[in-house]
Coordinates of C-alpha atoms and ligand atoms in Angstrom, one line a residue:
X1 CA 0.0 0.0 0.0
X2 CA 1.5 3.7 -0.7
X3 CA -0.2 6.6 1.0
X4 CA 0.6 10.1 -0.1
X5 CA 1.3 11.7 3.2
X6 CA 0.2 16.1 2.8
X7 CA 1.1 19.1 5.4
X8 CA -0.3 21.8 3.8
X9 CA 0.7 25.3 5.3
X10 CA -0.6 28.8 3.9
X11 CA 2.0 29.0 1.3
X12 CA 3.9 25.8 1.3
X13 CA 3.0 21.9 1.0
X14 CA 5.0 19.0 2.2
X15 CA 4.5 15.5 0.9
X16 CA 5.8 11.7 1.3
X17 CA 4.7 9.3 -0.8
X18 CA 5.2 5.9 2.2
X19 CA 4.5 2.2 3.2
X20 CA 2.8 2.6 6.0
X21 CA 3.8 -1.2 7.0
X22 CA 7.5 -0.7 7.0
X23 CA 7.7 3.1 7.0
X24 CA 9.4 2.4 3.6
X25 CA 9.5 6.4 1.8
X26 CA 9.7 6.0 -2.1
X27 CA 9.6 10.2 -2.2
X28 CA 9.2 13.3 -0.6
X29 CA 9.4 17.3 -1.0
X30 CA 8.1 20.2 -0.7
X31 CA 6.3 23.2 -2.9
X32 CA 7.4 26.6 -1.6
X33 CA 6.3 29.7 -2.0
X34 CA 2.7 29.2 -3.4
X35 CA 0.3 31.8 -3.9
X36 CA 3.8 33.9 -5.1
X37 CA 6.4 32.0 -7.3
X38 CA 6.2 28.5 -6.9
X39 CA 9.5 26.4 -5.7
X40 CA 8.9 22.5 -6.4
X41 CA 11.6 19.9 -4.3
X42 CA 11.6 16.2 -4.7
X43 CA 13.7 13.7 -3.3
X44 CA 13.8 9.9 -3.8
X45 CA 15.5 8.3 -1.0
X46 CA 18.4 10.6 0.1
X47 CA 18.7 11.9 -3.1
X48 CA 17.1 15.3 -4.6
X49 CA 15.8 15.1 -8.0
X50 CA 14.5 18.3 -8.4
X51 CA 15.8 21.2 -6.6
X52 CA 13.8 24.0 -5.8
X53 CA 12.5 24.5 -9.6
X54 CA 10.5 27.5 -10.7
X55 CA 7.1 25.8 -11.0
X56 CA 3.6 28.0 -11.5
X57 CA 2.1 27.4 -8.7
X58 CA -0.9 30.5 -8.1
X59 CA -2.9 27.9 -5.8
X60 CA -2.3 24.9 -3.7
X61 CA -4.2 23.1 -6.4
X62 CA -1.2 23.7 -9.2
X63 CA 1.1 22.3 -6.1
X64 CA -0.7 19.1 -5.6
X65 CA -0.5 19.0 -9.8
X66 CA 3.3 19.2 -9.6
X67 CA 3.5 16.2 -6.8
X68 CA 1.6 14.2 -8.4
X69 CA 3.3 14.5 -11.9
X70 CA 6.4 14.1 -10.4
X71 CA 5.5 10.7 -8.4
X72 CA 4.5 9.2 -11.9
X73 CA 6.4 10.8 -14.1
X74 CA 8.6 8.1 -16.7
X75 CA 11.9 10.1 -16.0
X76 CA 11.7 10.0 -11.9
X77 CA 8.8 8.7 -10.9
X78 CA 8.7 6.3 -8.0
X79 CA 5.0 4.8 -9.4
X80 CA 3.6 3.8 -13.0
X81 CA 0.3 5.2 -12.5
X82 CA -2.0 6.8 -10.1
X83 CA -3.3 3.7 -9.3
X84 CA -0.6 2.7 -7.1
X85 CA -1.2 6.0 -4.8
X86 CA -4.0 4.1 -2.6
X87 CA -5.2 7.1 -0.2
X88 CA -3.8 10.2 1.0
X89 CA -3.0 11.2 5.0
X90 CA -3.6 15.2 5.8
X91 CA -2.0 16.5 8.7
X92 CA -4.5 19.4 10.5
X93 CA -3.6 21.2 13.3
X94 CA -6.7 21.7 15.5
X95 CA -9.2 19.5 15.8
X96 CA -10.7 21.3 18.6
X97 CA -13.3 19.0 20.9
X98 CA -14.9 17.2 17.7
X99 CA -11.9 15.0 17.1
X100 CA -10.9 12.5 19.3
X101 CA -9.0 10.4 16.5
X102 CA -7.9 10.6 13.0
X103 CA -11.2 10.8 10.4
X104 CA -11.9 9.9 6.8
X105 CA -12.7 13.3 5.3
X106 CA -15.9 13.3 4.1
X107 CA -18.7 16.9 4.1
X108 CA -19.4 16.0 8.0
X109 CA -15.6 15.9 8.7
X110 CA -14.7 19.2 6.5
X111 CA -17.8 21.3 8.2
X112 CA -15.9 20.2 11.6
X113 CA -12.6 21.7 10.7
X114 CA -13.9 24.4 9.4
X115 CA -15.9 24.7 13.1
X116 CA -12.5 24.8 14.2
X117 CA -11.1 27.7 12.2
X118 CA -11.2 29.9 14.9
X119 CA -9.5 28.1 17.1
X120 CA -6.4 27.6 14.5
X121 CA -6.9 30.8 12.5
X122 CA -3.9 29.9 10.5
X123 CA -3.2 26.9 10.1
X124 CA -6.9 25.2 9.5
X125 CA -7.8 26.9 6.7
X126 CA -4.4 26.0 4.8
X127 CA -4.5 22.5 5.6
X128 CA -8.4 22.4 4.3
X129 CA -7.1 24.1 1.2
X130 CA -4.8 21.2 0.9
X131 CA -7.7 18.6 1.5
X132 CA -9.4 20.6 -1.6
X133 CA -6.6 20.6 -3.3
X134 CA -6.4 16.8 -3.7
X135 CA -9.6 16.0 -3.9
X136 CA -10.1 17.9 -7.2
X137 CA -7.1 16.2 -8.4
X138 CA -7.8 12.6 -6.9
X139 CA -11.9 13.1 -6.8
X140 CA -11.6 9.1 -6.2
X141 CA -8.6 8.2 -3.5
X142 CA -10.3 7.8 0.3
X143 CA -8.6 11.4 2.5
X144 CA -8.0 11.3 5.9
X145 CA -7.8 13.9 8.3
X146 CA -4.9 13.3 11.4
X147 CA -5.2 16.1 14.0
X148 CA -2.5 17.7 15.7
X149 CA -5.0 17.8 18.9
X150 CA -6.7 14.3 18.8
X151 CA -4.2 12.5 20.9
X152 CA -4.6 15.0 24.5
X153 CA -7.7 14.4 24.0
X154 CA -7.9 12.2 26.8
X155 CA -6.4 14.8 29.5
X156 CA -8.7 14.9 32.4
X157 CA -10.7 18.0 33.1
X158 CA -8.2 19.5 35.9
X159 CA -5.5 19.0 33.1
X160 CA -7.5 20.7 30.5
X161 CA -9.7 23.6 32.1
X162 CA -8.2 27.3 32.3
X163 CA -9.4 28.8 35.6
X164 CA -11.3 31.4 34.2
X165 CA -15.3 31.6 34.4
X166 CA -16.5 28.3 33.5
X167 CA -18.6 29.6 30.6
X168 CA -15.9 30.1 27.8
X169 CA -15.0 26.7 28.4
X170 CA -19.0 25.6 27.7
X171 CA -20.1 28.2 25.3
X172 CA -16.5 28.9 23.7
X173 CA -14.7 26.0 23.6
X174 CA -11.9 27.9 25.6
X175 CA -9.6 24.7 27.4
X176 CA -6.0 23.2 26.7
X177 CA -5.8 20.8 23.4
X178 CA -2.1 21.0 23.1
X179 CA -0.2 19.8 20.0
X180 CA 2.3 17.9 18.3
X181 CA -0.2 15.0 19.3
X182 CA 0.7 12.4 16.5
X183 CA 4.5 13.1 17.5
X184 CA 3.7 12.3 20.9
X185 CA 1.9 9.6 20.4
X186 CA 4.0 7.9 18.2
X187 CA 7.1 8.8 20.9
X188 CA 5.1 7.3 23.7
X189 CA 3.7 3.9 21.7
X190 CA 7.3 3.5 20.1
X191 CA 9.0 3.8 23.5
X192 CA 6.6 1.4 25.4
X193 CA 7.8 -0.7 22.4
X194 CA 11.5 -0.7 22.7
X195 CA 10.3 -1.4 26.9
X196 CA 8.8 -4.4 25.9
X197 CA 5.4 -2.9 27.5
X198 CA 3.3 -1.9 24.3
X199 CA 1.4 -5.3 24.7
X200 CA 0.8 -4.6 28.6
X201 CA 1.4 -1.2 29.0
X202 CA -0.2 -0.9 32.6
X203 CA 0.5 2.2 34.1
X204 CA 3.9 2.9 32.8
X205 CA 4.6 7.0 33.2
X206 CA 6.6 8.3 30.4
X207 CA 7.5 12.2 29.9
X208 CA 7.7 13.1 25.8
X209 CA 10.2 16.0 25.2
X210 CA 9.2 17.4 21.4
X211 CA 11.7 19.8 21.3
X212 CA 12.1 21.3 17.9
X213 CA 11.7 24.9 16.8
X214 CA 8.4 24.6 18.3
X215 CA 8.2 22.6 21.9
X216 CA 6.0 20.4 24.2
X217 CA 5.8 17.9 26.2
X218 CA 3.4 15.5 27.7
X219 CA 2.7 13.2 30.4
X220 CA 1.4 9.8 29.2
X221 CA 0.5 7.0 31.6
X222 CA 0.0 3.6 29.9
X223 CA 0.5 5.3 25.9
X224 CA -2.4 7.9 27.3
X225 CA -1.6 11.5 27.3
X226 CA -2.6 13.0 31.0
X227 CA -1.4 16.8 30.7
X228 CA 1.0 18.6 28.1
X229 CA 2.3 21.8 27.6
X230 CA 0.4 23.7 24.8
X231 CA -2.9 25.2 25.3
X232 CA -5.8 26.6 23.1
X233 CA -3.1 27.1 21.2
X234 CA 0.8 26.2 20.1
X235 CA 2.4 29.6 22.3
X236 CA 1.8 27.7 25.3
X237 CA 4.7 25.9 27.4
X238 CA 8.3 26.7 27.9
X239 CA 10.3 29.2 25.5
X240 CA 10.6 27.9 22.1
X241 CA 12.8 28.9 18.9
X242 CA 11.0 32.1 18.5
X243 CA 7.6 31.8 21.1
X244 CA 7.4 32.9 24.3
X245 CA 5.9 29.7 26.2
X246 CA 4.0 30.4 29.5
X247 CA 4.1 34.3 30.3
X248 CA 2.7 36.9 32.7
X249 CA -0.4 38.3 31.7
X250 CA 0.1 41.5 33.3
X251 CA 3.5 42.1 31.0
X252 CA 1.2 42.1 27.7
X253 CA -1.0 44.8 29.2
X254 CA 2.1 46.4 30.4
X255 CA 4.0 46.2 27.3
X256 CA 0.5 47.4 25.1
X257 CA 0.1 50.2 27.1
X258 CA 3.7 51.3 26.8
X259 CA 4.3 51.1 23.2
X260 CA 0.8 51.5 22.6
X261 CA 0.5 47.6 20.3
X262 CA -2.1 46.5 19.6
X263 CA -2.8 42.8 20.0
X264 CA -1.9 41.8 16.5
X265 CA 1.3 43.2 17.1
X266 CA 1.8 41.7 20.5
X267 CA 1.3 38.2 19.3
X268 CA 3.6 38.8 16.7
X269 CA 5.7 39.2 19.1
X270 CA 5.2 36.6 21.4
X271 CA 5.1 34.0 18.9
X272 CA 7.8 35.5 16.3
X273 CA 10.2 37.4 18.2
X274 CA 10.5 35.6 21.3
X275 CA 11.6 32.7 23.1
X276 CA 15.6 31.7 22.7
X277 CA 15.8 34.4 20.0
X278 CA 14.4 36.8 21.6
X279 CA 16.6 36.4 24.8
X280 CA 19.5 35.9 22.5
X281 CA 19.2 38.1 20.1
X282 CA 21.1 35.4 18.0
X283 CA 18.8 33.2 16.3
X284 CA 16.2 30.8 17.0
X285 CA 18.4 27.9 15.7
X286 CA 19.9 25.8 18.9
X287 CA 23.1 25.3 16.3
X288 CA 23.8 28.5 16.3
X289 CA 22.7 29.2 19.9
X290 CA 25.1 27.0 21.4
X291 CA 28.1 28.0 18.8
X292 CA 27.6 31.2 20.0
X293 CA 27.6 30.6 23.6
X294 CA 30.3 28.6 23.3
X295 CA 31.9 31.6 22.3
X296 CA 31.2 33.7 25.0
X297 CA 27.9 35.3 23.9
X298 CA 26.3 35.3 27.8
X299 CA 22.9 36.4 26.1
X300 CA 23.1 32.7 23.9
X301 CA 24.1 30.8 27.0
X302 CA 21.5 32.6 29.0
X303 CA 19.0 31.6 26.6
X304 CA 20.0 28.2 26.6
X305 CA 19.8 28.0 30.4
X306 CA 16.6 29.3 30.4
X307 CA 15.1 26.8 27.9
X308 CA 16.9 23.4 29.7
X309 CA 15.6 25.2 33.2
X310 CA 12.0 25.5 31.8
X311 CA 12.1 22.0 30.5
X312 CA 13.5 20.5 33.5
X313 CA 10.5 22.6 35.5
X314 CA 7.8 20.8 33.1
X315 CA 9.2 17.1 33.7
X316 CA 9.6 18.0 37.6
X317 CA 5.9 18.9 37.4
X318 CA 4.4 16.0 35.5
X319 CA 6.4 13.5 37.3
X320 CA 4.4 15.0 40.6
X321 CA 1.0 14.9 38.6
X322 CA 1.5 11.1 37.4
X323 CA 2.8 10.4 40.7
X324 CA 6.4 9.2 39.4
X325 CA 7.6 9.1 36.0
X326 CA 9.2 5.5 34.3
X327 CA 11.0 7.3 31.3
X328 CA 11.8 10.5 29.8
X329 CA 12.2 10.6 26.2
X330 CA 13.4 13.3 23.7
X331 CA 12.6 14.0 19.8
X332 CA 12.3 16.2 17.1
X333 CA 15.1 18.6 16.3
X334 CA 16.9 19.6 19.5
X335 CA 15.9 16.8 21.3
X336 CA 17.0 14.2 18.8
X337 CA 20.3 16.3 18.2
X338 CA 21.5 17.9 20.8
X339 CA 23.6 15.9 23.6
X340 CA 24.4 19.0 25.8
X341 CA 20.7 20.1 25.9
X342 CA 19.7 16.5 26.9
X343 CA 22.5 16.7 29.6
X344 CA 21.3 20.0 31.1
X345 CA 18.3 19.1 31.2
X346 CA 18.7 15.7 33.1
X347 CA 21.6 17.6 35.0
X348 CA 18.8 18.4 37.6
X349 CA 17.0 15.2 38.0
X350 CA 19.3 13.4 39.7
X351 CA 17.1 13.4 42.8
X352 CA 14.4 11.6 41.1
X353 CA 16.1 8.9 39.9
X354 CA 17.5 10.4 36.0
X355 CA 21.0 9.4 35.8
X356 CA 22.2 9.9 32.1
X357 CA 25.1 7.8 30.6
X358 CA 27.7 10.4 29.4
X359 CA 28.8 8.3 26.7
X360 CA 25.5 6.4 25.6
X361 CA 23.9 10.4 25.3
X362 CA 26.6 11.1 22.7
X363 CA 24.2 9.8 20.3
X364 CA 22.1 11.4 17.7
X365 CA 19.4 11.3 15.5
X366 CA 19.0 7.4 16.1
X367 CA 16.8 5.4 18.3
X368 CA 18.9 5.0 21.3
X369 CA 18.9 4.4 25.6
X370 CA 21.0 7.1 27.1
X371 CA 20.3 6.4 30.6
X372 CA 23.4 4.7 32.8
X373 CA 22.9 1.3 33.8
X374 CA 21.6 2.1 37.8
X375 CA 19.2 5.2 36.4
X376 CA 15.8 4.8 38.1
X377 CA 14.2 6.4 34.9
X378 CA 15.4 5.3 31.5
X379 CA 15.7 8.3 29.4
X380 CA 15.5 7.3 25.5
X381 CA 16.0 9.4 22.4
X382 CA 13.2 8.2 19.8
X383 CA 13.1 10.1 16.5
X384 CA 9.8 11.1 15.7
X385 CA 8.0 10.1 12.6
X386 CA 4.5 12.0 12.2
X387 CA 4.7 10.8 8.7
X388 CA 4.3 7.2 9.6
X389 CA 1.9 7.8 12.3
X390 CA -0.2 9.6 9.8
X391 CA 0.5 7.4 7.3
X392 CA -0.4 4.2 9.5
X393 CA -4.1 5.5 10.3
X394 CA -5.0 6.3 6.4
X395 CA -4.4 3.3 5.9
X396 CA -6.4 1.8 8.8
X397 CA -9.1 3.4 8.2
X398 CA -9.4 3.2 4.3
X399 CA -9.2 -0.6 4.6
Ligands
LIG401 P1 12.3 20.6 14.2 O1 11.4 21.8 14.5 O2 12.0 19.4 14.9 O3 12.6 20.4 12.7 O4 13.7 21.1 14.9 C1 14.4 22.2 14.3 C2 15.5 22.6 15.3 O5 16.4 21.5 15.6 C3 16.3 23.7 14.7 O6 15.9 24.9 15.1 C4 17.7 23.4 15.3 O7 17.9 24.4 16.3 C5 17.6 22.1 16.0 N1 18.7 21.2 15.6 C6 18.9 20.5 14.5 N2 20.1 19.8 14.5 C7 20.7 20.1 15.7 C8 21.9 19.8 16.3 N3 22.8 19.0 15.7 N4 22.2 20.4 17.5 C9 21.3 21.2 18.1 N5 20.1 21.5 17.6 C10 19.8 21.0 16.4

């Protein structure tokens, strides 16, 4: 089976064309710059057969075209026909309360994520765009929608509800979703794996560290998320690249007052020209972050000190709200890369039972255990593969 695997953003589109049995990815890319120039990518295997090339591209529609040509094409295509492209996996970002699981799109399933539109002002509307897109150019192949949301789903109320008056939460769907749910929840199923506890998970406590360029994490006991970081929406948290995370209130009114912003321009800044950039004033890129604090930039270090502190105050917390915690686990860019942000982080936890193995946490970008022998807590590093997990559930459900 090959499921055609779509993240459409407002101007770009990224696409894998996967097995979902093995994981197996015959090719992938991107189309940049829609709606303006139009920049096509494609890669089969490690290799890049078409390098950002000046396609037309005025609508996501034209992108999906390009893909799709490409996957079939005699020269470099990876299939002979259409026919072998058996479904096609969307990746949305909220799926508010509706959506408890992934969904075949069908008119019930688009009027939902268009319900949800306000909730992800940004990002639903592109995605739906690239639902449209591809099913004007594949009015036959089953779609499915996979939610960013759907897997915190199961939080329990005191994990969910903001204490404000209980009314936005009834009338205005106002509550913590949190993302990066199919990242988590292929982080948290693949690790009870490699513990040999996916078949009897009981009440195993694990702690998923998605730290990219945007962060969470979230408390799973037995594969089931309990609490994570993001809110209504992705600012929530810790400091990220270029978000704030968690903040004072009272400094936005502050800071409106004084300058005299007004909110568009405030949230600009909180999600644009904050986090370990803003503290920085570096760049948002943990690369150049620790380059430059190795250095002697004390704004990069400070920013870096800040993040592995705020990180280390998240785990502390959910290991008090699941009562203990089994295994910690990092992914995504920074988490899957970066050795010394994995050791500062654990360089806290000692008192809880996290001892790291200095050499084992050398790794990177590989499945590996980087706890010592005697650690309490295993602490893993599981590459993340939102592409699989998405990929996995079209299938399932287009069976
Ligand atoms: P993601 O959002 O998961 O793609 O992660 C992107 C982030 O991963 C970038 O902002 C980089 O800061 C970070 N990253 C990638 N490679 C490394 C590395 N070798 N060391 C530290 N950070 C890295």
């Amino acid at each position: 089976m090959n499921i055609l695997v779509i993240n459409a953003g407002s101007s770009s589109l990224k696409y894998q064309l996967m097995d979902p049995d093995n994981g197996n990815v015959l090719a992938k890319g991107l189309c940049e710059r829609i709606g303006i120039d139009g920049k096509f990518t494609y890669k089969v295997g490690s290799k890049t057969v078409i390098d950002a090339k000046e396609v037309a591209m005025p609508t996501h529609a034209e992108a999906i075209n390009a893909v799709l040509e490409a996957l079939v094409s005699p020269e470099h295509g990876v299939v002979k026909s259409m026919d072998e492209i058996d479904a096609v996996g969307h990746r949305v970002l909220h799926g508010g309360k509706e959506f408890t699981a992934s969904c075949v799109v069908d008119d019930a399933c688009i009027a939902a994520i268009e319900k949800c539109i306000p909730l992800g002002p940004l990002h639903n509307p592109a995605n739906l765009t690239g639902i449209r897109a591809c099913q004007a150019a594949m009015p036959n192949k089953p779609q499915v929608a996979v939610f960013d949301t759907a897997f915190h789903m199961t939080m329990p109320p005191k994990a969910y509800i903001y204490a404000l008056p209980y009314e936005y939460y009834e009338k205005d769907d106002v509550r913590r979703y949190g993302f990066h749910g199919t990242s988590h929840r292929y982080v948290s199923a693949r690790t009870l794996e490699v513990m040999g506890l996916d078949k009897n998970p009981g009440d195993t406590k694990i702690i998923c560290c998605h730290l990219g360029n945007g962060s969470s994490l979230s408390a799973c006991v037995g594969g089931k998320c309990v609490d994570t970081s993001m809110g209504l929406g992705p600012l929530a948290g810790f400091p990220m690249g270029t978000r704030s995370g968690d903040v004072d209130i009272t400094i936005v009114e502050y800071l409106m007052d004084r300058y005299g912003y007004d909110i568009k321009e405030m949230m600009n800044i909180l999600n644009k020209k904050s986090g370990v950039l803003g503290i920085s004033g570096v760049s948002s890129d943990f690369r150049d972050l620790s380059a430059a604090a190795e250095s002697g930039n004390e704004r990069a270090r400070l920013a870096l000190d800040k993040f592995t502190y705020e990180v280390r105050k998240f785990i502390g917390s959910y290991a008090a709200a699941m009562g203990g915690v089994d295994a910690i686990v990092f992914t995504a860019g920074v988490g899957e890369n970066s050795a010394d942000v994995r050791a500062d982080i654990c360089a806290g936890l000692e008192y809880m039972g996290v001892k790291l193995d200095a050499d084992k946490n050398k790794t990177r970008g590989v499945e590996a255990e980087i706890s010592a022998d005697d650690s309490r807590v295993k602490v893993y590093v599981i590459p993340t593969n939102e592409e699989l997990m998405i990929a996995k559930d079209t299938a399932e459900l287009c069976k």
